[in-house]
């Protein structure tokens, strides 16, 4: 067979065929970590040291996404940044190792920096002493504030209840004493006041005595004292142990009798239901009458 003509094809150069091939990757790109065919991340090319590689192997992190997920979970667990985490000391560290922890929680560095609320009018002497106790107990400022406020409220409540109890007792005592002394209450009360004056018992001392013993016992005590030890006329009329009538002239005795007749306290004593009071008052008037009117033996003899 005749040979078939051979056709020679000449390659046509096109712009695409003559385009420059891509430049090789830079050194930095070439050294960047790449994913292996199995999908695992090449941590060695990421510049991780041996210690880091050991941690990665222990945690079984396959790629950076695992690392990010792990860190995010850590933040969720702690809830705060690392600088806000507290590391608890061990028993070997001793009690002073806890100081920095309590200071982070709000304990002042020194006791004098506590601000302790005190009741109105309180000079704060107790608060100054208590500050050392608070600091020794590692208490925070908020704890001290709460404790002090509750203590002040408790103290105020107790004081109010105590005052109310004293007032109730005093009212009961006075009511019972009035019932006991009856119509002689006013005159007896005046004797109590004069007896207190005779022994230099001022109002402050008298109030203290009434608060400790109660008004009834205090007044009964001073009444008995005045009755037995009172000074004639200047303190407890008719209750004195000294008789000054014998040193009087008749005119002086008459003047004293007139004065006593206009003395409401003495008049009450003269007709008192208390036999001793009544007798003392009448005996006094009788002695004055004997001086004022020689030969007289009783007050009634001068009334006729």
GROMACS .gro file of C-alpha atoms in nm:
model
  304
    1UNK     CA    1   0.000   0.000   0.000
    2UNK     CA    2   0.122   0.339  -0.081
    3UNK     CA    3   0.244   0.524   0.216
    4UNK     CA    4  -0.009   0.765   0.359
    5UNK     CA    5   0.110   1.116   0.360
    6UNK     CA    6   0.257   1.222   0.686
    7UNK     CA    7   0.108   1.533   0.832
    8UNK     CA    8   0.337   1.741   1.045
    9UNK     CA    9   0.161   1.937   1.318
   10UNK     CA   10   0.340   2.239   1.439
   11UNK     CA   11   0.267   2.338   1.799
   12UNK     CA   12   0.111   2.674   1.821
   13UNK     CA   13   0.234   2.887   2.100
   14UNK     CA   14  -0.047   3.043   2.294
   15UNK     CA   15  -0.035   3.295   2.578
   16UNK     CA   16  -0.145   3.031   2.825
   17UNK     CA   17   0.124   2.796   2.716
   18UNK     CA   18   0.389   3.060   2.756
   19UNK     CA   19   0.264   3.184   3.105
   20UNK     CA   20   0.524   3.184   3.375
   21UNK     CA   21   0.486   2.899   3.624
   22UNK     CA   22   0.392   2.995   3.984
   23UNK     CA   23   0.684   3.098   4.202
   24UNK     CA   24   0.778   2.854   4.472
   25UNK     CA   25   0.632   2.919   4.820
   26UNK     CA   26   0.832   3.143   5.048
   27UNK     CA   27   1.035   3.003   5.328
   28UNK     CA   28   0.782   3.125   5.589
   29UNK     CA   29   0.490   2.962   5.415
   30UNK     CA   30   0.685   2.647   5.363
   31UNK     CA   31   0.760   2.622   5.732
   32UNK     CA   32   0.400   2.684   5.849
   33UNK     CA   33   0.225   2.391   6.015
   34UNK     CA   34   0.019   2.186   5.774
   35UNK     CA   35  -0.244   1.922   5.809
   36UNK     CA   36  -0.124   1.573   5.734
   37UNK     CA   37  -0.308   1.341   5.506
   38UNK     CA   38  -0.482   1.181   5.805
   39UNK     CA   39  -0.613   1.519   5.928
   40UNK     CA   40  -0.377   1.551   6.226
   41UNK     CA   41  -0.204   1.882   6.295
   42UNK     CA   42   0.175   1.890   6.273
   43UNK     CA   43   0.258   2.049   6.610
   44UNK     CA   44   0.633   2.018   6.561
   45UNK     CA   45   0.640   2.265   6.275
   46UNK     CA   46   0.435   2.509   6.491
   47UNK     CA   47   0.738   2.566   6.713
   48UNK     CA   48   0.603   2.376   7.017
   49UNK     CA   49   0.883   2.261   7.247
   50UNK     CA   50   0.917   1.912   7.388
   51UNK     CA   51   0.735   1.996   7.710
   52UNK     CA   52   0.446   2.139   7.513
   53UNK     CA   53   0.439   1.840   7.285
   54UNK     CA   54   0.420   1.613   7.589
   55UNK     CA   55   0.120   1.811   7.719
   56UNK     CA   56  -0.046   1.798   7.379
   57UNK     CA   57   0.003   1.426   7.366
   58UNK     CA   58  -0.133   1.385   7.718
   59UNK     CA   59  -0.440   1.595   7.638
   60UNK     CA   60  -0.475   1.435   7.295
   61UNK     CA   61  -0.524   1.764   7.115
   62UNK     CA   62  -0.537   1.689   6.745
   63UNK     CA   63  -0.537   2.045   6.616
   64UNK     CA   64  -0.550   2.411   6.736
   65UNK     CA   65  -0.927   2.391   6.752
   66UNK     CA   66  -0.896   2.133   7.031
   67UNK     CA   67  -0.663   2.368   7.218
   68UNK     CA   68  -0.904   2.662   7.190
   69UNK     CA   69  -1.195   2.445   7.303
   70UNK     CA   70  -0.998   2.324   7.603
   71UNK     CA   71  -0.908   2.679   7.710
   72UNK     CA   72  -1.267   2.796   7.669
   73UNK     CA   73  -1.383   2.510   7.891
   74UNK     CA   74  -1.120   2.608   8.147
   75UNK     CA   75  -1.252   2.963   8.162
   76UNK     CA   76  -1.604   2.832   8.204
   77UNK     CA   77  -1.488   2.615   8.493
   78UNK     CA   78  -1.295   2.886   8.678
   79UNK     CA   79  -1.536   3.166   8.590
   80UNK     CA   80  -1.271   3.434   8.635
   81UNK     CA   81  -0.939   3.532   8.481
   82UNK     CA   82  -0.627   3.364   8.622
   83UNK     CA   83  -0.528   3.672   8.825
   84UNK     CA   84  -0.846   3.633   9.028
   85UNK     CA   85  -0.790   3.271   9.120
   86UNK     CA   86  -0.688   3.177   9.475
   87UNK     CA   87  -0.448   2.901   9.560
   88UNK     CA   88  -0.520   2.750   9.900
   89UNK     CA   89  -0.214   2.695  10.119
   90UNK     CA   90  -0.127   2.354  10.257
   91UNK     CA   91  -0.090   2.265  10.623
   92UNK     CA   92   0.284   2.305  10.592
   93UNK     CA   93   0.249   2.671  10.490
   94UNK     CA   94   0.123   2.784  10.833
   95UNK     CA   95  -0.159   3.025  10.928
   96UNK     CA   96   0.015   3.336  10.791
   97UNK     CA   97  -0.012   3.190  10.441
   98UNK     CA   98  -0.386   3.262  10.452
   99UNK     CA   99  -0.339   3.635  10.509
  100UNK     CA  100  -0.304   3.724  10.138
  101UNK     CA  101  -0.620   3.527  10.063
  102UNK     CA  102  -0.827   3.707  10.325
  103UNK     CA  103  -0.687   4.039  10.214
  104UNK     CA  104  -0.804   3.966   9.860
  105UNK     CA  105  -1.147   3.889  10.005
  106UNK     CA  106  -1.159   4.226  10.184
  107UNK     CA  107  -0.962   4.206  10.509
  108UNK     CA  108  -0.763   4.527  10.575
  109UNK     CA  109  -0.387   4.501  10.596
  110UNK     CA  110  -0.391   4.634  10.954
  111UNK     CA  111  -0.653   4.640  11.229
  112UNK     CA  112  -0.671   5.020  11.252
  113UNK     CA  113  -0.808   5.037  10.897
  114UNK     CA  114  -1.138   4.873  10.996
  115UNK     CA  115  -1.441   5.103  10.993
  116UNK     CA  116  -1.662   4.985  11.278
  117UNK     CA  117  -2.017   5.132  11.306
  118UNK     CA  118  -2.103   5.251  11.659
  119UNK     CA  119  -2.433   5.368  11.812
  120UNK     CA  120  -2.511   5.739  11.830
  121UNK     CA  121  -2.328   5.896  12.121
  122UNK     CA  122  -2.083   5.606  12.155
  123UNK     CA  123  -1.721   5.722  12.183
  124UNK     CA  124  -1.598   5.411  12.003
  125UNK     CA  125  -1.373   5.282  12.282
  126UNK     CA  126  -1.503   4.927  12.249
  127UNK     CA  127  -1.475   4.940  11.871
  128UNK     CA  128  -1.106   5.028  11.898
  129UNK     CA  129  -1.045   4.721  12.113
  130UNK     CA  130  -1.257   4.495  11.894
  131UNK     CA  131  -1.062   4.584  11.581
  132UNK     CA  132  -0.770   4.371  11.697
  133UNK     CA  133  -1.008   4.080  11.756
  134UNK     CA  134  -1.155   4.116  11.409
  135UNK     CA  135  -0.815   4.126  11.245
  136UNK     CA  136  -0.696   3.826  11.444
  137UNK     CA  137  -0.998   3.635  11.315
  138UNK     CA  138  -0.919   3.735  10.953
  139UNK     CA  139  -1.254   3.909  10.916
  140UNK     CA  140  -1.329   4.116  10.608
  141UNK     CA  141  -1.459   4.472  10.626
  142UNK     CA  142  -1.805   4.367  10.509
  143UNK     CA  143  -1.821   4.101  10.782
  144UNK     CA  144  -1.721   4.353  11.050
  145UNK     CA  145  -1.980   4.604  10.928
  146UNK     CA  146  -2.259   4.346  10.933
  147UNK     CA  147  -2.161   4.211  11.275
  148UNK     CA  148  -2.133   4.558  11.431
  149UNK     CA  149  -2.468   4.673  11.291
  150UNK     CA  150  -2.645   4.362  11.421
  151UNK     CA  151  -2.477   4.397  11.762
  152UNK     CA  152  -2.577   4.763  11.790
  153UNK     CA  153  -2.936   4.677  11.703
  154UNK     CA  154  -2.939   4.397  11.959
  155UNK     CA  155  -2.798   4.624  12.230
  156UNK     CA  156  -3.053   4.896  12.156
  157UNK     CA  157  -3.338   4.643  12.173
  158UNK     CA  158  -3.211   4.503  12.503
  159UNK     CA  159  -3.174   4.850  12.652
  160UNK     CA  160  -3.528   4.943  12.547
  161UNK     CA  161  -3.672   4.623  12.695
  162UNK     CA  162  -3.481   4.678  13.020
  163UNK     CA  163  -3.602   5.037  13.049
  164UNK     CA  164  -3.961   4.930  12.987
  165UNK     CA  165  -3.928   4.660  13.254
  166UNK     CA  166  -3.793   4.914  13.505
  167UNK     CA  167  -4.074   5.159  13.430
  168UNK     CA  168  -4.334   4.884  13.474
  169UNK     CA  169  -4.178   4.778  13.805
  170UNK     CA  170  -4.163   5.137  13.927
  171UNK     CA  171  -4.529   5.196  13.848
  172UNK     CA  172  -4.624   4.876  14.028
  173UNK     CA  173  -4.411   4.968  14.331
  174UNK     CA  174  -4.560   5.316  14.362
  175UNK     CA  175  -4.913   5.179  14.325
  176UNK     CA  176  -4.854   4.919  14.597
  177UNK     CA  177  -4.688   5.175  14.825
  178UNK     CA  178  -4.978   5.417  14.787
  179UNK     CA  179  -5.214   5.137  14.872
  180UNK     CA  180  -5.004   5.045  15.176
  181UNK     CA  181  -4.962   5.400  15.311
  182UNK     CA  182  -5.308   5.512  15.215
  183UNK     CA  183  -5.386   5.874  15.304
  184UNK     CA  184  -5.043   5.909  15.467
  185UNK     CA  185  -4.865   5.861  15.137
  186UNK     CA  186  -4.800   6.230  15.067
  187UNK     CA  187  -4.676   6.308  15.418
  188UNK     CA  188  -4.461   5.995  15.425
  189UNK     CA  189  -4.315   6.083  15.088
  190UNK     CA  190  -4.219   6.426  15.221
  191UNK     CA  191  -4.051   6.261  15.516
  192UNK     CA  192  -3.856   6.044  15.276
  193UNK     CA  193  -3.736   6.351  15.088
  194UNK     CA  194  -3.635   6.530  15.407
  195UNK     CA  195  -3.457   6.222  15.538
  196UNK     CA  196  -3.263   6.202  15.213
  197UNK     CA  197  -3.163   6.567  15.247
  198UNK     CA  198  -3.054   6.509  15.607
  199UNK     CA  199  -2.807   6.245  15.493
  200UNK     CA  200  -2.691   6.441  15.186
  201UNK     CA  201  -2.853   6.195  14.946
  202UNK     CA  202  -2.895   6.394  14.625
  203UNK     CA  203  -3.143   6.313  14.350
  204UNK     CA  204  -2.888   6.113  14.152
  205UNK     CA  205  -2.813   5.888  14.448
  206UNK     CA  206  -3.183   5.859  14.528
  207UNK     CA  207  -3.265   5.759  14.171
  208UNK     CA  208  -2.986   5.500  14.178
  209UNK     CA  209  -3.122   5.356  14.502
  210UNK     CA  210  -3.471   5.339  14.357
  211UNK     CA  211  -3.342   5.173  14.040
  212UNK     CA  212  -3.153   4.905  14.232
  213UNK     CA  213  -3.399   4.834  14.512
  214UNK     CA  214  -3.716   4.960  14.350
  215UNK     CA  215  -3.911   5.273  14.455
  216UNK     CA  216  -4.111   5.096  14.724
  217UNK     CA  217  -3.817   4.942  14.911
  218UNK     CA  218  -3.610   5.258  14.873
  219UNK     CA  219  -3.883   5.483  15.009
  220UNK     CA  220  -3.969   5.245  15.293
  221UNK     CA  221  -3.601   5.228  15.387
  222UNK     CA  222  -3.557   5.606  15.391
  223UNK     CA  223  -3.882   5.647  15.581
  224UNK     CA  224  -3.759   5.413  15.855
  225UNK     CA  225  -3.419   5.584  15.864
  226UNK     CA  226  -3.578   5.926  15.887
  227UNK     CA  227  -3.815   5.806  16.152
  228UNK     CA  228  -3.539   5.666  16.371
  229UNK     CA  229  -3.245   5.896  16.299
  230UNK     CA  230  -3.396   6.215  16.161
  231UNK     CA  231  -3.299   6.557  16.294
  232UNK     CA  232  -3.564   6.756  16.471
  233UNK     CA  233  -3.761   7.001  16.259
  234UNK     CA  234  -3.494   7.078  16.000
  235UNK     CA  235  -3.527   6.732  15.852
  236UNK     CA  236  -3.820   6.517  15.959
  237UNK     CA  237  -4.075   6.703  16.171
  238UNK     CA  238  -4.181   6.510  16.477
  239UNK     CA  239  -3.930   6.232  16.417
  240UNK     CA  240  -3.622   6.376  16.585
  241UNK     CA  241  -3.441   6.222  16.878
  242UNK     CA  242  -3.337   6.563  17.008
  243UNK     CA  243  -3.579   6.781  17.202
  244UNK     CA  244  -3.502   7.150  17.154
  245UNK     CA  245  -3.820   7.267  17.324
  246UNK     CA  246  -3.653   7.277  17.667
  247UNK     CA  247  -3.410   7.546  17.546
  248UNK     CA  248  -3.693   7.769  17.421
  249UNK     CA  249  -3.855   8.060  17.594
  250UNK     CA  250  -4.235   8.059  17.620
  251UNK     CA  251  -4.250   8.311  17.334
  252UNK     CA  252  -4.031   8.092  17.114
  253UNK     CA  253  -4.240   7.787  17.195
  254UNK     CA  254  -4.561   7.973  17.110
  255UNK     CA  255  -4.415   8.086  16.779
  256UNK     CA  256  -4.310   7.732  16.699
  257UNK     CA  257  -4.655   7.601  16.782
  258UNK     CA  258  -4.812   7.859  16.549
  259UNK     CA  259  -4.571   7.761  16.274
  260UNK     CA  260  -4.648   7.392  16.313
  261UNK     CA  261  -5.020   7.457  16.306
  262UNK     CA  262  -4.983   7.607  15.960
  263UNK     CA  263  -4.745   7.333  15.846
  264UNK     CA  264  -4.947   7.094  15.628
  265UNK     CA  265  -4.691   6.817  15.667
  266UNK     CA  266  -4.705   6.836  16.044
  267UNK     CA  267  -5.084   6.850  16.033
  268UNK     CA  268  -5.088   6.526  15.836
  269UNK     CA  269  -4.852   6.368  16.086
  270UNK     CA  270  -5.071   6.484  16.373
  271UNK     CA  271  -5.366   6.283  16.237
  272UNK     CA  272  -5.166   6.009  16.065
  273UNK     CA  273  -5.295   5.652  16.065
  274UNK     CA  274  -4.943   5.548  16.158
  275UNK     CA  275  -4.955   5.526  16.537
  276UNK     CA  276  -4.588   5.611  16.580
  277UNK     CA  277  -4.606   5.915  16.355
  278UNK     CA  278  -4.919   6.039  16.522
  279UNK     CA  279  -4.774   5.988  16.871
  280UNK     CA  280  -4.445   6.162  16.788
  281UNK     CA  281  -4.620   6.464  16.639
  282UNK     CA  282  -4.855   6.501  16.935
  283UNK     CA  283  -4.579   6.453  17.188
  284UNK     CA  284  -4.381   6.727  17.020
  285UNK     CA  285  -4.672   6.965  17.034
  286UNK     CA  286  -4.728   6.872  17.399
  287UNK     CA  287  -4.367   6.952  17.490
  288UNK     CA  288  -4.393   7.288  17.316
  289UNK     CA  289  -4.718   7.358  17.498
  290UNK     CA  290  -4.554   7.284  17.832
  291UNK     CA  291  -4.290   7.547  17.760
  292UNK     CA  292  -4.531   7.799  17.611
  293UNK     CA  293  -4.792   7.749  17.884
  294UNK     CA  294  -4.633   7.625  18.205
  295UNK     CA  295  -4.858   7.380  18.380
  296UNK     CA  296  -5.022   7.250  18.063
  297UNK     CA  297  -5.002   6.876  18.003
  298UNK     CA  298  -5.160   6.838  17.663
  299UNK     CA  299  -5.233   7.017  17.345
  300UNK     CA  300  -5.606   6.977  17.393
  301UNK     CA  301  -5.594   7.174  17.719
  302UNK     CA  302  -5.489   7.481  17.519
  303UNK     CA  303  -5.764   7.433  17.262
  304UNK     CA  304  -6.041   7.469  17.519
   0.00000   0.00000   0.00000
